[in-house]
Amino acid sequence: MRVISCKNYEQMSKIAAGFIKTLVQAKPEAVLGLATGSTPEGLYKELVSAYQNGELDFSQVHTVNLDEYEGLGPQHEQSYRYFMNDKLFKHINVKEENTYVPDGLAKNIEAMLADYEALIDSFGGVDLQLLGLGHDGHIGFNEPCDHFEQKTHRVKLNSITLEANKRFFANIDEVPKYAYTQGIGSIMKAKQIVMIVSGADKKEILHKVLYGPVCPEVPASILQFHKNVIVIADEKALA
Ligand code: GLP
């Protein structure tokens, strides 16, 4: 794992955006694995600026998101589809039909999950997977458990995640209790992984991810076994 230490959130966002810019400029048909949460918001602003300045063209890019809340549709402001449209897609020239987020309203859940995994495989794994880090060590919505989940699956969110994400909802009861997420195996298929981490509240979990044992109780620790991972974190998270 390569670790890049940044002064602050702004520098982290710029440096991480730089990796995506370089990829899209070199490979206009790149497949980007994208993430939600507060951490990537600055990075998405950087990409929008680069597009507006004429530095980037997303017309051939495909995007595959990590996860979605069960029961939330694209119109729900806290759905991850809405987040991606709002923060990135509607500001750039990516084609809507080339953007993929698990369907939070799927009727046939098993079929939707299998199709999502097949989609990732059809690309041979994404070119670059962007990741944030949950307070409990989750990536996507792969919560700590006793095994690494291989494929895109349905997951019950744990109390740490519900607590962390309640800030986006009226109260904790409004936070969906289940989600659909790429598995650890799906994420590990990516050719390159860029994980961004910011803030003092992530420093203990980040230390475990980087230097602790690789174990499913700290899902992101599996990244120690991926051959092309860059962790871009600010000084507070790396303290
Ligand atoms: C959410 C998402 C993750 C995200 C994480 C951290 O639950 N499912 O993909 O990386 O939590 O979010 P934040 O960046 O807001 O701390």
mmCIF file of N, CA and C in Angstrom, residues 50-173:
data_model
loop_
_atom_site.group_PDB
_atom_site.id
_atom_site.type_symbol
_atom_site.label_atom_id
_atom_site.label_comp_id
_atom_site.label_asym_id
_atom_site.label_seq_id
_atom_site.Cartn_x
_atom_site.Cartn_y
_atom_site.Cartn_z
ATOM 1 N N ALA A 50 -12.663 20.449 -13.330
ATOM 2 C CA ALA A 50 -11.780 20.023 -14.427
ATOM 3 C C ALA A 50 -12.590 19.837 -15.711
ATOM 4 N N TYR A 51 -13.807 19.321 -15.589
ATOM 5 C CA TYR A 51 -14.673 19.169 -16.762
ATOM 6 C C TYR A 51 -15.037 20.549 -17.325
ATOM 7 N N GLN A 52 -15.415 21.454 -16.418
ATOM 8 C CA GLN A 52 -15.834 22.796 -16.871
ATOM 9 C C GLN A 52 -14.681 23.561 -17.526
ATOM 10 N N ASN A 53 -13.447 23.266 -17.063
ATOM 11 C CA ASN A 53 -12.272 23.921 -17.671
ATOM 12 C C ASN A 53 -11.821 23.255 -18.960
ATOM 13 N N GLY A 54 -12.533 22.220 -19.355
ATOM 14 C CA GLY A 54 -12.179 21.535 -20.598
ATOM 15 C C GLY A 54 -11.037 20.540 -20.451
ATOM 16 N N GLU A 55 -10.663 20.212 -19.203
ATOM 17 C CA GLU A 55 -9.548 19.265 -19.005
ATOM 18 C C GLU A 55 -10.004 17.819 -19.110
ATOM 19 N N LEU A 56 -11.302 17.585 -18.920
ATOM 20 C CA LEU A 56 -11.789 16.203 -18.878
ATOM 21 C C LEU A 56 -13.011 16.010 -19.755
ATOM 22 N N ASP A 57 -13.075 14.826 -20.371
ATOM 23 C CA ASP A 57 -14.237 14.447 -21.176
ATOM 24 C C ASP A 57 -14.722 13.092 -20.658
ATOM 25 N N PHE A 58 -15.956 13.039 -20.171
ATOM 26 C CA PHE A 58 -16.490 11.803 -19.596
ATOM 27 C C PHE A 58 -17.415 11.070 -20.572
ATOM 28 N N SER A 59 -17.414 11.485 -21.846
ATOM 29 C CA SER A 59 -18.430 10.954 -22.765
ATOM 30 C C SER A 59 -18.304 9.448 -22.997
ATOM 31 N N GLN A 60 -17.120 8.897 -22.778
ATOM 32 C CA GLN A 60 -16.958 7.444 -22.969
ATOM 33 C C GLN A 60 -16.778 6.697 -21.647
ATOM 34 N N VAL A 61 -16.801 7.444 -20.554
ATOM 35 C CA VAL A 61 -16.560 6.833 -19.241
ATOM 36 C C VAL A 61 -17.791 6.057 -18.774
ATOM 37 N N HIS A 62 -17.549 4.928 -18.088
ATOM 38 C CA HIS A 62 -18.606 4.210 -17.365
ATOM 39 C C HIS A 62 -18.313 4.345 -15.879
ATOM 40 N N THR A 63 -19.362 4.392 -15.067
ATOM 41 C CA THR A 63 -19.165 4.453 -13.621
ATOM 42 C C THR A 63 -19.988 3.348 -12.948
ATOM 43 N N VAL A 64 -19.412 2.778 -11.917
ATOM 44 C CA VAL A 64 -20.080 1.702 -11.166
ATOM 45 C C VAL A 64 -19.965 2.055 -9.684
ATOM 46 N N ASN A 65 -21.099 2.336 -9.054
ATOM 47 C CA ASN A 65 -21.045 2.703 -7.640
ATOM 48 C C ASN A 65 -20.994 1.484 -6.720
ATOM 49 N N LEU A 66 -20.561 1.746 -5.508
ATOM 50 C CA LEU A 66 -20.357 0.669 -4.541
ATOM 51 C C LEU A 66 -21.655 0.122 -3.950
ATOM 52 N N ASP A 67 -22.602 1.031 -3.664
ATOM 53 C CA ASP A 67 -23.689 0.590 -2.779
ATOM 54 C C ASP A 67 -24.922 1.479 -2.882
ATOM 55 N N GLU A 68 -25.993 1.023 -2.253
ATOM 56 C CA GLU A 68 -27.253 1.778 -2.208
ATOM 57 C C GLU A 68 -28.074 1.307 -1.010
ATOM 58 N N TYR A 69 -28.836 2.213 -0.441
ATOM 59 C CA TYR A 69 -29.761 1.841 0.628
ATOM 60 C C TYR A 69 -30.941 1.056 0.060
ATOM 61 N N GLU A 70 -31.347 0.027 0.783
ATOM 62 C CA GLU A 70 -32.562 -0.699 0.396
ATOM 63 C C GLU A 70 -33.775 0.192 0.647
ATOM 64 N N GLY A 71 -34.652 0.252 -0.340
ATOM 65 C CA GLY A 71 -35.920 0.970 -0.176
ATOM 66 C C GLY A 71 -35.874 2.427 -0.621
ATOM 67 N N LEU A 72 -34.703 2.939 -0.960
ATOM 68 C CA LEU A 72 -34.637 4.333 -1.420
ATOM 69 C C LEU A 72 -34.468 4.376 -2.937
ATOM 70 N N GLY A 73 -35.337 5.139 -3.593
ATOM 71 C CA GLY A 73 -35.274 5.288 -5.040
ATOM 72 C C GLY A 73 -34.483 6.529 -5.425
ATOM 73 N N PRO A 74 -34.302 6.712 -6.740
ATOM 74 C CA PRO A 74 -33.486 7.825 -7.244
ATOM 75 C C PRO A 74 -33.983 9.214 -6.824
ATOM 76 N N GLN A 75 -35.295 9.317 -6.544
ATOM 77 C CA GLN A 75 -35.835 10.638 -6.176
ATOM 78 C C GLN A 75 -35.609 10.964 -4.699
ATOM 79 N N HIS A 76 -35.277 9.957 -3.910
ATOM 80 C CA HIS A 76 -35.072 10.198 -2.471
ATOM 81 C C HIS A 76 -33.734 10.902 -2.267
ATOM 82 N N GLU A 77 -33.743 12.013 -1.569
ATOM 83 C CA GLU A 77 -32.525 12.838 -1.468
ATOM 84 C C GLU A 77 -31.371 12.144 -0.758
ATOM 85 N N GLN A 78 -31.674 11.104 0.001
ATOM 86 C CA GLN A 78 -30.588 10.391 0.687
ATOM 87 C C GLN A 78 -30.193 9.097 -0.024
ATOM 88 N N SER A 79 -30.808 8.852 -1.175
ATOM 89 C CA SER A 79 -30.363 7.667 -1.917
ATOM 90 C C SER A 79 -29.003 7.984 -2.532
ATOM 91 N N TYR A 80 -28.226 6.950 -2.726
ATOM 92 C CA TYR A 80 -26.892 7.166 -3.306
ATOM 93 C C TYR A 80 -26.980 7.502 -4.796
ATOM 94 N N ARG A 81 -28.045 7.052 -5.457
ATOM 95 C CA ARG A 81 -28.251 7.459 -6.859
ATOM 96 C C ARG A 81 -28.479 8.978 -6.925
ATOM 97 N N TYR A 82 -29.300 9.471 -6.004
ATOM 98 C CA TYR A 82 -29.558 10.920 -5.986
ATOM 99 C C TYR A 82 -28.256 11.670 -5.699
ATOM 100 N N PHE A 83 -27.498 11.190 -4.722
ATOM 101 C CA PHE A 83 -26.221 11.819 -4.356
ATOM 102 C C PHE A 83 -25.309 11.922 -5.576
ATOM 103 N N MET A 84 -25.179 10.816 -6.307
ATOM 104 C CA MET A 84 -24.253 10.821 -7.443
ATOM 105 C C MET A 84 -24.728 11.763 -8.550
ATOM 106 N N ASN A 85 -26.040 11.761 -8.801
ATOM 107 C CA ASN A 85 -26.570 12.685 -9.817
ATOM 108 C C ASN A 85 -26.295 14.120 -9.397
ATOM 109 N N ASP A 86 -26.570 14.393 -8.116
ATOM 110 C CA ASP A 86 -26.498 15.748 -7.590
ATOM 111 C C ASP A 86 -25.062 16.278 -7.492
ATOM 112 N N LYS A 87 -24.150 15.429 -7.035
ATOM 113 C CA LYS A 87 -22.771 15.878 -6.781
ATOM 114 C C LYS A 87 -21.880 15.792 -8.007
ATOM 115 N N LEU A 88 -22.222 14.874 -8.929
ATOM 116 C CA LEU A 88 -21.292 14.685 -10.048
ATOM 117 C C LEU A 88 -21.971 14.567 -11.410
ATOM 118 N N PHE A 89 -22.842 13.562 -11.562
ATOM 119 C CA PHE A 89 -23.261 13.201 -12.916
ATOM 120 C C PHE A 89 -23.934 14.338 -13.673
ATOM 121 N N LYS A 90 -24.794 15.113 -12.978
ATOM 122 C CA LYS A 90 -25.540 16.139 -13.741
ATOM 123 C C LYS A 90 -24.653 17.324 -14.126
ATOM 124 N N HIS A 91 -23.430 17.362 -13.580
ATOM 125 C CA HIS A 91 -22.528 18.477 -13.878
ATOM 126 C C HIS A 91 -21.483 18.140 -14.943
ATOM 127 N N ILE A 92 -21.438 16.882 -15.367
ATOM 128 C CA ILE A 92 -20.425 16.469 -16.348
ATOM 129 C C ILE A 92 -21.120 15.771 -17.520
ATOM 130 N N ASN A 93 -20.327 15.403 -18.528
ATOM 131 C CA ASN A 93 -20.971 14.840 -19.726
ATOM 132 C C ASN A 93 -20.946 13.311 -19.767
ATOM 133 N N VAL A 94 -20.979 12.686 -18.575
ATOM 134 C CA VAL A 94 -21.121 11.230 -18.572
ATOM 135 C C VAL A 94 -22.531 10.900 -19.050
ATOM 136 N N LYS A 95 -22.672 9.811 -19.811
ATOM 137 C CA LYS A 95 -24.011 9.422 -20.288
ATOM 138 C C LYS A 95 -24.733 8.702 -19.148
ATOM 139 N N GLU A 96 -25.983 9.091 -18.901
ATOM 140 C CA GLU A 96 -26.724 8.508 -17.783
ATOM 141 C C GLU A 96 -26.757 6.979 -17.853
ATOM 142 N N GLU A 97 -26.898 6.483 -19.087
ATOM 143 C CA GLU A 97 -27.000 5.020 -19.226
ATOM 144 C C GLU A 97 -25.666 4.318 -18.961
ATOM 145 N N ASN A 98 -24.597 5.088 -18.839
ATOM 146 C CA ASN A 98 -23.295 4.497 -18.518
ATOM 147 C C ASN A 98 -22.973 4.600 -17.029
ATOM 148 N N THR A 99 -23.942 5.031 -16.231
ATOM 149 C CA THR A 99 -23.715 5.143 -14.784
ATOM 150 C C THR A 99 -24.545 4.081 -14.066
ATOM 151 N N TYR A 100 -23.930 3.368 -13.174
ATOM 152 C CA TYR A 100 -24.600 2.247 -12.494
ATOM 153 C C TYR A 100 -24.526 2.412 -10.975
ATOM 154 N N VAL A 101 -25.689 2.257 -10.340
ATOM 155 C CA VAL A 101 -25.807 2.236 -8.874
ATOM 156 C C VAL A 101 -26.771 1.084 -8.591
ATOM 157 N N PRO A 102 -26.532 0.261 -7.571
ATOM 158 C CA PRO A 102 -27.517 -0.787 -7.285
ATOM 159 C C PRO A 102 -28.909 -0.177 -7.108
ATOM 160 N N ASP A 103 -29.921 -0.937 -7.551
ATOM 161 C CA ASP A 103 -31.303 -0.437 -7.538
ATOM 162 C C ASP A 103 -31.927 -0.666 -6.151
ATOM 163 N N GLY A 104 -32.081 0.412 -5.401
ATOM 164 C CA GLY A 104 -32.630 0.316 -4.051
ATOM 165 C C GLY A 104 -34.078 -0.129 -4.009
ATOM 166 N N LEU A 105 -34.755 -0.059 -5.172
ATOM 167 C CA LEU A 105 -36.178 -0.434 -5.214
ATOM 168 C C LEU A 105 -36.403 -1.762 -5.933
ATOM 169 N N ALA A 106 -35.337 -2.514 -6.172
ATOM 170 C CA ALA A 106 -35.471 -3.769 -6.947
ATOM 171 C C ALA A 106 -36.518 -4.684 -6.320
ATOM 172 N N LYS A 107 -37.347 -5.255 -7.189
ATOM 173 C CA LYS A 107 -38.375 -6.198 -6.720
ATOM 174 C C LYS A 107 -37.730 -7.572 -6.556
ATOM 175 N N ASN A 108 -36.958 -7.955 -7.598
ATOM 176 C CA ASN A 108 -36.250 -9.234 -7.528
ATOM 177 C C ASN A 108 -34.817 -8.939 -7.077
ATOM 178 N N ILE A 109 -34.627 -8.955 -5.785
ATOM 179 C CA ILE A 109 -33.348 -8.519 -5.215
ATOM 180 C C ILE A 109 -32.209 -9.447 -5.643
ATOM 181 N N GLU A 110 -32.437 -10.746 -5.573
ATOM 182 C CA GLU A 110 -31.374 -11.698 -5.929
ATOM 183 C C GLU A 110 -30.893 -11.475 -7.361
ATOM 184 N N ALA A 111 -31.867 -11.263 -8.279
ATOM 185 C CA ALA A 111 -31.494 -11.058 -9.688
ATOM 186 C C ALA A 111 -30.725 -9.753 -9.849
ATOM 187 N N MET A 112 -31.158 -8.708 -9.158
ATOM 188 C CA MET A 112 -30.472 -7.417 -9.252
ATOM 189 C C MET A 112 -29.031 -7.547 -8.765
ATOM 190 N N LEU A 113 -28.841 -8.256 -7.650
ATOM 191 C CA LEU A 113 -27.493 -8.407 -7.084
ATOM 192 C C LEU A 113 -26.593 -9.212 -8.032
ATOM 193 N N ALA A 114 -27.160 -10.271 -8.599
ATOM 194 C CA ALA A 114 -26.376 -11.109 -9.528
ATOM 195 C C ALA A 114 -26.017 -10.320 -10.784
ATOM 196 N N ASP A 115 -26.979 -9.521 -11.283
ATOM 197 C CA ASP A 115 -26.712 -8.708 -12.482
ATOM 198 C C ASP A 115 -25.629 -7.676 -12.198
ATOM 199 N N TYR A 116 -25.629 -7.124 -10.993
ATOM 200 C CA TYR A 116 -24.629 -6.092 -10.655
ATOM 201 C C TYR A 116 -23.221 -6.703 -10.640
ATOM 202 N N GLU A 117 -23.136 -7.899 -10.078
ATOM 203 C CA GLU A 117 -21.831 -8.578 -10.046
ATOM 204 C C GLU A 117 -21.384 -8.922 -11.472
ATOM 205 N N ALA A 118 -22.339 -9.348 -12.294
ATOM 206 C CA ALA A 118 -22.015 -9.685 -13.686
ATOM 207 C C ALA A 118 -21.552 -8.435 -14.444
ATOM 208 N N LEU A 119 -22.147 -7.295 -14.080
ATOM 209 C CA LEU A 119 -21.735 -6.034 -14.704
ATOM 210 C C LEU A 119 -20.257 -5.750 -14.401
ATOM 211 N N ILE A 120 -19.884 -5.895 -13.148
ATOM 212 C CA ILE A 120 -18.484 -5.661 -12.753
ATOM 213 C C ILE A 120 -17.572 -6.616 -13.525
ATOM 214 N N ASP A 121 -17.996 -7.864 -13.607
ATOM 215 C CA ASP A 121 -17.196 -8.863 -14.337
ATOM 216 C C ASP A 121 -17.119 -8.543 -15.826
ATOM 217 N N SER A 122 -18.205 -7.967 -16.375
ATOM 218 C CA SER A 122 -18.193 -7.655 -17.807
ATOM 219 C C SER A 122 -17.125 -6.604 -18.134
ATOM 220 N N PHE A 123 -16.770 -5.799 -17.125
ATOM 221 C CA PHE A 123 -15.697 -4.814 -17.320
ATOM 222 C C PHE A 123 -14.329 -5.410 -16.967
ATOM 223 N N GLY A 124 -14.325 -6.640 -16.489
ATOM 224 C CA GLY A 124 -13.068 -7.230 -16.026
ATOM 225 C C GLY A 124 -12.569 -6.537 -14.771
ATOM 226 N N GLY A 125 -13.498 -6.018 -13.959
ATOM 227 C CA GLY A 125 -13.120 -5.204 -12.786
ATOM 228 C C GLY A 125 -12.967 -3.765 -13.227
ATOM 229 N N VAL A 126 -13.273 -2.832 -12.341
ATOM 230 C CA VAL A 126 -13.166 -1.414 -12.722
ATOM 231 C C VAL A 126 -11.698 -1.013 -12.826
ATOM 232 N N ASP A 127 -11.446 0.066 -13.559
ATOM 233 C CA ASP A 127 -10.047 0.521 -13.704
ATOM 234 C C ASP A 127 -9.547 1.149 -12.408
ATOM 235 N N LEU A 128 -10.400 1.964 -11.809
ATOM 236 C CA LEU A 128 -10.005 2.629 -10.552
ATOM 237 C C LEU A 128 -11.207 2.642 -9.624
ATOM 238 N N GLN A 129 -11.041 2.097 -8.443
ATOM 239 C CA GLN A 129 -12.112 2.115 -7.451
ATOM 240 C C GLN A 129 -11.783 3.152 -6.388
ATOM 241 N N LEU A 130 -12.679 4.114 -6.232
ATOM 242 C CA LEU A 130 -12.556 5.100 -5.167
ATOM 243 C C LEU A 130 -13.257 4.553 -3.926
ATOM 244 N N LEU A 131 -12.622 4.677 -2.779
ATOM 245 C CA LEU A 131 -13.230 4.203 -1.531
ATOM 246 C C LEU A 131 -13.143 5.273 -0.451
ATOM 247 N N GLY A 132 -14.205 5.363 0.359
ATOM 248 C CA GLY A 132 -14.104 6.046 1.635
ATOM 249 C C GLY A 132 -13.916 4.963 2.694
ATOM 250 N N LEU A 133 -13.911 5.373 3.944
ATOM 251 C CA LEU A 133 -13.729 4.411 5.037
ATOM 252 C C LEU A 133 -14.773 4.682 6.116
ATOM 253 N N GLY A 134 -15.559 3.654 6.444
ATOM 254 C CA GLY A 134 -16.536 3.791 7.522
ATOM 255 C C GLY A 134 -15.850 3.791 8.885
ATOM 256 N N HIS A 135 -16.528 4.331 9.873
ATOM 257 C CA HIS A 135 -15.934 4.405 11.222
ATOM 258 C C HIS A 135 -15.674 3.021 11.818
ATOM 259 N N ASP A 136 -16.399 2.019 11.320
ATOM 260 C CA ASP A 136 -16.183 0.665 11.819
ATOM 261 C C ASP A 136 -15.276 -0.138 10.888
ATOM 262 N N GLY A 137 -14.658 0.545 9.917
ATOM 263 C CA GLY A 137 -13.747 -0.138 8.993
ATOM 264 C C GLY A 137 -14.425 -0.659 7.743
ATOM 265 N N HIS A 138 -15.697 -0.280 7.541
ATOM 266 C CA HIS A 138 -16.367 -0.805 6.346
ATOM 267 C C HIS A 138 -15.923 -0.094 5.076
ATOM 268 N N ILE A 139 -15.972 -0.826 3.984
ATOM 269 C CA ILE A 139 -15.796 -0.254 2.646
ATOM 270 C C ILE A 139 -17.038 -0.658 1.852
ATOM 271 N N GLY A 140 -17.547 0.297 1.016
ATOM 272 C CA GLY A 140 -18.904 0.105 0.518
ATOM 273 C C GLY A 140 -19.765 0.029 1.764
ATOM 274 N N PHE A 141 -20.604 -1.015 1.851
ATOM 275 C CA PHE A 141 -21.346 -1.259 3.094
ATOM 276 C C PHE A 141 -20.978 -2.644 3.641
ATOM 277 N N ASN A 142 -19.735 -3.055 3.419
ATOM 278 C CA ASN A 142 -19.282 -4.341 3.970
ATOM 279 C C ASN A 142 -18.957 -4.142 5.436
ATOM 280 N N GLU A 143 -19.900 -4.515 6.272
ATOM 281 C CA GLU A 143 -19.750 -4.309 7.705
ATOM 282 C C GLU A 143 -18.828 -5.363 8.315
ATOM 283 N N PRO A 144 -18.229 -5.049 9.467
ATOM 284 C CA PRO A 144 -17.412 -6.061 10.147
ATOM 285 C C PRO A 144 -18.242 -7.322 10.393
ATOM 286 N N CYS A 145 -17.666 -8.475 10.097
ATOM 287 C CA CYS A 145 -18.349 -9.745 10.386
ATOM 288 C C CYS A 145 -17.310 -10.834 10.499
ATOM 289 N N ASP A 146 -17.722 -12.092 10.395
ATOM 290 C CA ASP A 146 -16.754 -13.162 10.620
ATOM 291 C C ASP A 146 -16.181 -13.738 9.330
ATOM 292 N N HIS A 147 -16.532 -13.140 8.199
ATOM 293 C CA HIS A 147 -15.960 -13.603 6.929
ATOM 294 C C HIS A 147 -16.001 -12.451 5.923
ATOM 295 N N PHE A 148 -15.184 -12.572 4.906
ATOM 296 C CA PHE A 148 -15.216 -11.575 3.832
ATOM 297 C C PHE A 148 -16.276 -11.996 2.823
ATOM 298 N N GLU A 149 -17.240 -11.131 2.579
ATOM 299 C CA GLU A 149 -18.308 -11.439 1.616
ATOM 300 C C GLU A 149 -17.735 -11.224 0.212
ATOM 301 N N GLN A 150 -17.926 -12.217 -0.666
ATOM 302 C CA GLN A 150 -17.301 -12.170 -2.000
ATOM 303 C C GLN A 150 -18.006 -11.207 -2.949
ATOM 304 N N LYS A 151 -19.333 -11.369 -3.050
ATOM 305 C CA LYS A 151 -20.046 -10.746 -4.176
ATOM 306 C C LYS A 151 -20.993 -9.650 -3.713
ATOM 307 N N THR A 152 -21.607 -8.980 -4.675
ATOM 308 C CA THR A 152 -22.612 -7.964 -4.361
ATOM 309 C C THR A 152 -23.742 -8.624 -3.582
ATOM 310 N N HIS A 153 -24.126 -8.042 -2.462
ATOM 311 C CA HIS A 153 -25.067 -8.718 -1.560
ATOM 312 C C HIS A 153 -25.890 -7.710 -0.767
ATOM 313 N N ARG A 154 -26.873 -8.251 -0.068
ATOM 314 C CA ARG A 154 -27.711 -7.464 0.833
ATOM 315 C C ARG A 154 -27.091 -7.533 2.216
ATOM 316 N N VAL A 155 -27.066 -6.402 2.901
ATOM 317 C CA VAL A 155 -26.396 -6.376 4.199
ATOM 318 C C VAL A 155 -27.260 -5.651 5.226
ATOM 319 N N LYS A 156 -27.200 -6.115 6.469
ATOM 320 C CA LYS A 156 -27.870 -5.416 7.577
ATOM 321 C C LYS A 156 -26.853 -4.432 8.139
ATOM 322 N N LEU A 157 -27.225 -3.188 8.202
ATOM 323 C CA LEU A 157 -26.293 -2.164 8.699
ATOM 324 C C LEU A 157 -26.195 -2.259 10.221
ATOM 325 N N ASN A 158 -24.996 -2.051 10.738
ATOM 326 C CA ASN A 158 -24.839 -2.170 12.192
ATOM 327 C C ASN A 158 -25.059 -0.814 12.878
ATOM 328 N N SER A 159 -25.068 -0.840 14.207
ATOM 329 C CA SER A 159 -25.441 0.364 14.958
ATOM 330 C C SER A 159 -24.435 1.509 14.755
ATOM 331 N N ILE A 160 -23.157 1.190 14.554
ATOM 332 C CA ILE A 160 -22.151 2.253 14.342
ATOM 333 C C ILE A 160 -22.464 2.997 13.042
ATOM 334 N N THR A 161 -22.806 2.236 12.010
ATOM 335 C CA THR A 161 -23.107 2.844 10.707
ATOM 336 C C THR A 161 -24.417 3.631 10.763
ATOM 337 N N LEU A 162 -25.433 3.064 11.420
ATOM 338 C CA LEU A 162 -26.709 3.793 11.523
ATOM 339 C C LEU A 162 -26.486 5.113 12.267
ATOM 340 N N GLU A 163 -25.691 5.051 13.312
ATOM 341 C CA GLU A 163 -25.382 6.250 14.106
ATOM 342 C C GLU A 163 -24.618 7.270 13.248
ATOM 343 N N ALA A 164 -23.610 6.793 12.501
ATOM 344 C CA ALA A 164 -22.783 7.702 11.681
ATOM 345 C C ALA A 164 -23.611 8.345 10.571
ATOM 346 N N ASN A 165 -24.579 7.598 10.018
ATOM 347 C CA ASN A 165 -25.312 8.102 8.860
ATOM 348 C C ASN A 165 -26.622 8.802 9.213
ATOM 349 N N LYS A 166 -26.952 8.826 10.496
ATOM 350 C CA LYS A 166 -28.233 9.447 10.878
ATOM 351 C C LYS A 166 -28.218 10.957 10.639
ATOM 352 N N ARG A 167 -27.000 11.541 10.524
ATOM 353 C CA ARG A 167 -26.910 12.985 10.286
ATOM 354 C C ARG A 167 -27.585 13.417 8.988
ATOM 355 N N PHE A 168 -27.753 12.468 8.082
ATOM 356 C CA PHE A 168 -28.391 12.801 6.803
ATOM 357 C C PHE A 168 -29.910 12.642 6.834
ATOM 358 N N PHE A 169 -30.434 12.093 7.916
ATOM 359 C CA PHE A 169 -31.872 11.806 8.007
ATOM 360 C C PHE A 169 -32.485 12.583 9.171
ATOM 361 N N ALA A 170 -33.812 12.630 9.224
ATOM 362 C CA ALA A 170 -34.496 13.367 10.284
ATOM 363 C C ALA A 170 -34.159 12.772 11.654
ATOM 364 N N ASN A 171 -34.083 11.460 11.727
ATOM 365 C CA ASN A 171 -33.672 10.794 12.966
ATOM 366 C C ASN A 171 -33.205 9.381 12.627
ATOM 367 N N ILE A 172 -32.675 8.697 13.633
ATOM 368 C CA ILE A 172 -32.034 7.393 13.358
ATOM 369 C C ILE A 172 -33.034 6.359 12.827
ATOM 370 N N ASP A 173 -34.306 6.499 13.200
ATOM 371 C CA ASP A 173 -35.308 5.537 12.727
ATOM 372 C C ASP A 173 -35.549 5.639 11.220
#
